[in-house]
Amino acid sequence: MERISFIDLGSNSVRFVISEISSAGSYSLIYQEKESIRLSENMWGENKLTEEAMSRAIRSLKAFAHMAEAMESNKTYAVATAAVRLAKNGDDFIARVRKKTGFNLHCISGEEEARLGFLGVINTVDLEDFVIFDLGGASTEVTLVNNRQPVKSVSLPIGALTLTGNFQKGDEMGEKEYEKMVNAIQDILNDNKWLHDLKLPLLGIGGTARNIAKMDQRRINYPVTRLHNYEVPRERFHDIVEMVKDKPLAQRKKIPGLSSERADIIVAGLAIVEELINYLDADRLVVGGCGLREGLFYDYYGQEYMGGNPIINDILIHSAENVLLGINKRELIHGKYVSQLANTLFEQMEPMHGFGERFQKLLTVSALLHDIGKKVNYYNHARHGAYVLINSNLYGISHVEQALCGFIVMNSHGLLTKEYRNFIYGQLMTGEDKSVGQKLSAILALAEALDESHEQFVTSLATTIKENQIIITAWIRKDCDTSVANAAVEKAVKIFKKEFKKQLVVQWKESL
Amino acid sequence: MERISFIDLGSNSVRFVISEISSAGSYSLIYQEKESIRLSENMWGENKLTEEAMSRAIRSLKAFAHMAEAMESNKTYAVATAAVRLAKNGDDFIARVRKKTGFNLHCISGEEEARLGFLGVINTVDLEDFVIFDLGGASTEVTLVNNRQPVKSVSLPIGALTLTGNFQKGDEMGEKEYEKMVNAIQDILNDNKWLHDLKLPLLGIGGTARNIAKMDQRRINYPVTRLHNYEVPRERFHDIVEMVKDKPLAQRKKIPGLSSERADIIVAGLAIVEELINYLDADRLVVGGCGLREGLFYDYYGQEYMGGNPIINDILIHSAENVLLGINKRELIHGKYVSQLANTLFEQMEPMHGFGERFQKLLTVSALLHDIGKKVNYYNHARHGAYVLINSNLYGISHVEQALCGFIVMNSHGLLTKEYRNFIYGQLMTGEDKSVGQKLSAILALAEALDESHEQFVTSLATTIKENQIIITAWIRKDCDTSVANAAVEKAVKIFKKEFKKQLVVQWKESL
C-alpha cells in the first residue's frame, strides 16, 4: 500500500489530493482540498507574481505538506501551470516553495499540461475521436484526439478573464463589444484551420464547462447532480448562451446553476465555447469531471503499475474492477466468476433477447459488482449495491447506462415498487430501458444462483432454447454438492418465467 | 476472525445465517437463507413429525451444512423449537439430523426460546419496560421486561393457525365465530392476571407483527420500507383490525402490505394482538425485526466477547461503534476522537442551543460515523455517509432519529437543495427536526475541522459565549502545526454565522 499526493498549482486555485494504491493495485482518493489563492492576481503588468500572491500560495502549500505527512503520504507530485510559467520570477517562487515546504514544484509546459489533461480525460471518458478544451482565465488549451491518442494541441491566447478585461468597458458588455469579442475569437480560430469542420464532439474540462452543465441540468430538471460525462446538445447549449448573454450581471448571478463568482466572466467563457462548437461543427458538448489532477495520477499509475502505459485499455471494466478490488478477496473471486457465467449465458441466450455487445458489457459490470452492497448491509444488499455502483467512480459509462447497471443489480433479487420509486437514477431510464434491465437482471440472477455456494464449481455451460423451455446444462467439477445452488436456481426459475415466458431447467452434469 | 452459523428450525420455516466476527470484535451478517419446510404439517393428530416433513427439513439442513463449509464457518449453533419439542419422535429426528448433516440440533424449551427472543429484542430495541410477544402458529410467547431484564414469561396456547382451525368453520369466519374466538383469547388472558393493565408498550416479533407494520405503512404512505422499531399507535392498529376482519379472503389478499400467504390466518392473528393490547392497556405496538436468531448470536457474542454478559449496555453507541469498526483503523481513531470533540462542544455550547441529552447522543453517533461514506466514494462522502448510516444496523434509535443522524452527517459539509430532496428519510423529519439538525451539523463541522489533519492534537477545549461571538480555546500538544485545521475552521466560521448568528473564533494554545 502506498499513498501519493498530487498538487496542481493554477493561476486561480491550488488543488491537493492524496490517493491510496493498495497492494492489489486498486486505488482510491482519500483526501482532497482546494484553496483559492489567486496566484496570478495583479501579475500581468510586470509579469511578476506579487509578494502577497506568493505568500498565499506558500501558506496553502505548507498546510498541504503538513497534511501529506499526517496522512503518511511519502511521495508528492506537484506541478505549476500558466501563472508560474509566464512569471519572470517563477524560478524564484519555485525555489521559495522548495525551501519553505520541501515540495519539488515542476513548472510544466503548455504541451505537458495538455498531455496530462488528456490523460485525465482519456482514462475517464469513453470517446475515441473528439476535441478537448480547457478554458482558463488567460488561455484555452485545445487538443485533438484521434483513436484515443492526442494528435495535436494548441494553447489559444483567449481566456474568460482576459477577454472580459479586453472587451468589457463598464460593468456590462454591450452588443458591439460582444461582436468585437466574437470577431477576435474567430480570428484566432481561423489561425487554426486544422480544427475547422472536424465534426467531432467537444469535451470540456474546468469550471466553465461544469457551469454550463449545471445550468443545463437546472433548465431541463435533470434528476441527479452528476456532472462528469454529462452531454449538452448543441441546440440546448445555444439556448443557454442566448439566455445568459444579454442579462445584466445582477440578473446573471441569479441564474440557477451558475456560480456567482463566475457570473462576471461567463459571457466571455460561453462565447469561446460557442465559437469553438461552430468552428468544429460539433453536435454536442460533453463535460469531463476529470482533468490535470487525474492525469497526474494516471501518469504515475501507468509508470508504476501498468508497465509505462498511462492509457487504460477498457476504462469501464478497469474502473469496475477497481471498485471490486476494494472488497475482500473472496467476494472478488465470486464477482469475477459470476460475471463470466453471466457473459456466457448472455451469449448463449442471444436468440431469446437479441441484445447487442454494449448490453453484454453493462451486464458484465453489473455482475462484477452485484454483491458490492454488502459493504453497507447484508440485508437489502441488492438495493445498496445499486446505490454504491451508481456512486462509485465508474468510467466509460453514460448516466443512463450507470442507472441501468444499478437497476440490474437492484432488480436481480426482486424489487418493491416503493424501492424503485425511491431510486432517483430510475428517472433517467425509459420504459424500454427498464424492460431490457429486467431481462438482464434475470440472467444475472441465474449466474448468481449457479455460484450461490461461492465454490466456482461450474466449468462450462450449454444452453438449448425451445419454444416453452430453456435448458441449461451446467458441467461441474466431480463430487460437488449442488443443493445450495439448486435452491437458488428455483428462484431464478420464477424470474425466467416472468421475463422470458419460458420454463428454465438446469441440468447438472459432472465433467469428465 | 471467525465465522459462526446459526440455525433456527421452527414449525413453518428454517432460517440459517452466517455471521462474521472480526479480530477487533466487530460483527456482520454475511449470509442468510430461509426455507419454508412446514415441519409441523400434519403432525398434530399423532403429535409426530411426518416422514415427508422430516425429509424436507433434512434436505434444507444438508444444504446449509454444505454452505457453512463452503463459507468456512466452523461453528454452528442450531436450535429447534415447538414442532420438535412437542413431537413424540423429536429425539429420533434430532438423531437423524446429526447423522445426515453433522449438526448438533438442540431442542430448546419454551423458556429458553423466550430468553433467546428476549436477547434478540433487548440488544436491538431501546425500551426498558415493555411486553414482548411472539405470535406463532400454535402458541404465543409473552415476556414481561422490566429494567431491561426478563421478569416473567408464558407460552399462551393460542396461535394464528390453531385459532383459525378451531373457530373458522367454512372459508370465512362469521361474526359469531369471531366473538367466540375473542372470548377464548380473553379466557386465556384472564388466567394471566400479571399481564393485566400493565400499561406498557407491546413489542411484537415474527411475521404477524411485521405484516401489521407493513399494512400500517401502506395506509399512512410511510416514505420508507423499514420495519424494525416501527411503531403503530393503538388507534391505528384498531383501524387495521376493523379494515381486515370483515373482508372475505379474496379481498384480504388484496390488502396493501398483507402477504397473501398470511391472508388466511391474519384475522386470528390480529385478534390475539388486539386482545393483548386491550388486556395490557398498551398505548402502542412496536415492531421488532430481530428475534430468536439474533438472540442466538448475542448469546454467543456475550459469552465469547463480553465476559458472559449477553445484554449490551448502550445499544446505540455499541451498534454505531460496530459499524465504525468495519472501516480502517485510522478512520476509527478519527471518528472516535471527533465524536469526543463534538460531545465537549455540545456541552460547552449548551446555553446557545439548549438541546438535551438525547440530541447529544445523536450527535455522538453522527460524529462517530461522519466519514463512513468514504467506503462508497470520497467525493460527496457526506451524502454517501448519510446513506450508509441510515442503512446500517443501528439499534436503539427511532426512524426519525436515524434520519436526523443522516441529515447531520450530510449537512455537515453543506447540502444542495436537490440532494436534500432526494433524501427519502428527510420526509420523516419536521421543519423543527431539520433546524435542530442544522445546528448539530455546525457543531460536527467544527469538531471535524479541529481534527482535519487526523492528528488528534487537541487536548482540551474551553468555550466562551458572548453576544455576537463564540470563542473556542483549543489547547493543543506542543509543536503542532494548526494550518490545515485552521483552513477547515474557516469553513466552520461561515456555518456558525448562519446557524448561531455568532462570529466563531478559535484560539490555539499550547498545553503545558
Short mmCIF file of C-alpha atoms in Angstrom, two decimals, chain A residues 3 29-33 35 62-63 66-67 70-72 217 222-225 293-294 330 374-379 383-384 387-388 391-393 416 418-419 422 424 452-455 481 483-484 487 491, chain B residues 3 29-33 35 62-63 66-67 70-72 217 222-225 293-294 330 374-379 383-384 387-388 391-393 416 418-419 422 424 452-455 481 483-484 487 491:
data_model
loop_
_atom_site.label_atom_id
_atom_site.label_comp_id
_atom_site.label_asym_id
_atom_site.label_seq_id
_atom_site.Cartn_x
_atom_site.Cartn_y
_atom_site.Cartn_z
CA ARG A 3 -0.18 6.97 -0.57
CA LEU A 29 -8.94 9.09 -3.40
CA ILE A 30 -8.60 9.52 0.34
CA TYR A 31 -8.23 13.29 0.71
CA GLN A 32 -8.71 16.40 -1.35
CA GLU A 33 -8.55 20.11 -0.76
CA GLU A 35 -7.76 26.69 -1.97
CA LYS A 62 2.70 24.42 3.77
CA ALA A 63 -0.62 23.19 5.03
CA HIS A 66 1.75 19.03 6.71
CA MET A 67 -1.37 17.10 5.69
CA ALA A 70 -0.02 13.47 8.76
CA MET A 71 -1.68 11.12 6.26
CA GLU A 72 1.57 9.21 5.74
CA GLN A 217 -29.33 20.41 -15.68
CA TYR A 222 -32.26 16.67 -14.69
CA PRO A 223 -32.99 14.42 -11.73
CA VAL A 224 -29.41 13.96 -10.49
CA THR A 225 -26.45 16.25 -9.85
CA ARG A 293 -5.01 16.12 -11.42
CA GLU A 294 -6.38 12.79 -12.58
CA ARG A 330 -13.43 -13.99 -1.67
CA LYS A 374 -22.76 -5.94 1.32
CA LYS A 375 -20.31 -3.18 2.24
CA VAL A 376 -23.36 -1.30 3.50
CA ASN A 377 -25.62 -4.02 4.91
CA TYR A 378 -26.26 -7.65 4.12
CA TYR A 379 -30.00 -7.07 4.22
CA ARG A 383 -30.59 -2.18 -3.32
CA HIS A 384 -27.49 -0.91 -1.52
CA TYR A 387 -26.51 2.83 -4.67
CA VAL A 388 -22.81 2.00 -4.35
CA ASN A 391 -21.94 6.46 -6.79
CA SER A 392 -18.65 4.70 -7.48
CA ASN A 393 -16.11 6.10 -9.89
CA LEU A 416 -40.51 -3.45 -4.43
CA LYS A 418 -41.56 1.69 -3.38
CA GLU A 419 -37.86 0.88 -3.69
CA ASN A 422 -37.04 5.93 -4.41
CA ILE A 424 -33.62 8.55 -8.30
CA GLU A 452 -24.62 -19.46 -4.79
CA SER A 453 -22.23 -21.56 -2.70
CA HIS A 454 -19.23 -19.45 -3.79
CA GLU A 455 -17.32 -22.59 -4.84
CA ASP A 481 -22.79 -30.61 -3.81
CA SER A 483 -28.03 -28.47 -3.18
CA VAL A 484 -27.41 -24.82 -2.29
CA ALA A 487 -32.38 -23.91 -4.10
CA LYS A 491 -35.89 -18.62 -7.53
CA ARG B 3 -17.49 -17.22 11.13
CA LEU B 29 -24.07 -10.86 8.75
CA ILE B 30 -22.51 -12.38 5.67
CA TYR B 31 -25.11 -14.91 4.55
CA GLN B 32 -28.71 -15.75 5.27
CA GLU B 33 -31.28 -18.14 3.88
CA GLU B 35 -36.65 -22.17 3.60
CA LYS B 62 -27.87 -30.54 4.38
CA ALA B 63 -27.70 -27.61 2.01
CA HIS B 66 -22.68 -27.52 2.82
CA MET B 67 -22.95 -23.74 2.66
CA ALA B 70 -18.11 -23.53 1.66
CA MET B 71 -18.13 -20.25 3.58
CA GLU B 72 -15.57 -21.55 6.07
CA GLN B 217 -47.05 1.85 6.43
CA TYR B 222 -44.86 6.00 5.15
CA PRO B 223 -42.00 7.08 2.89
CA VAL B 224 -39.60 4.21 3.68
CA THR B 225 -39.89 0.42 3.97
CA ARG B 293 -31.72 -15.79 15.55
CA GLU B 294 -30.24 -12.52 16.75
CA ARG B 330 -7.10 5.32 11.20
CA LYS B 374 -15.76 7.21 2.17
CA LYS B 375 -16.47 3.49 1.83
CA VAL B 376 -18.57 4.47 -1.19
CA ASN B 377 -16.71 7.40 -2.73
CA TYR B 378 -14.52 10.19 -1.40
CA TYR B 379 -16.45 12.74 -3.43
CA ARG B 383 -24.08 12.41 1.32
CA HIS B 384 -22.95 8.79 0.96
CA TYR B 387 -26.95 6.73 3.07
CA VAL B 388 -24.65 4.24 4.79
CA ASN B 391 -28.93 1.68 6.09
CA SER B 392 -26.55 0.31 8.70
CA ASN B 393 -27.74 -1.84 11.55
CA LEU B 416 -27.67 21.17 -2.12
CA LYS B 418 -31.63 18.76 -4.88
CA GLU B 419 -29.62 16.44 -2.65
CA ASN B 422 -33.56 13.10 -2.97
CA ILE B 424 -36.04 9.97 1.24
CA GLU B 452 -8.90 17.94 9.99
CA SER B 453 -5.30 16.70 9.92
CA HIS B 454 -6.23 13.46 11.72
CA GLU B 455 -3.52 14.03 14.33
CA ASP B 481 1.01 22.59 13.01
CA SER B 483 -2.51 25.30 9.42
CA VAL B 484 -4.66 22.52 8.00
CA ALA B 487 -8.27 26.35 6.91
CA LYS B 491 -15.43 26.99 6.72
#
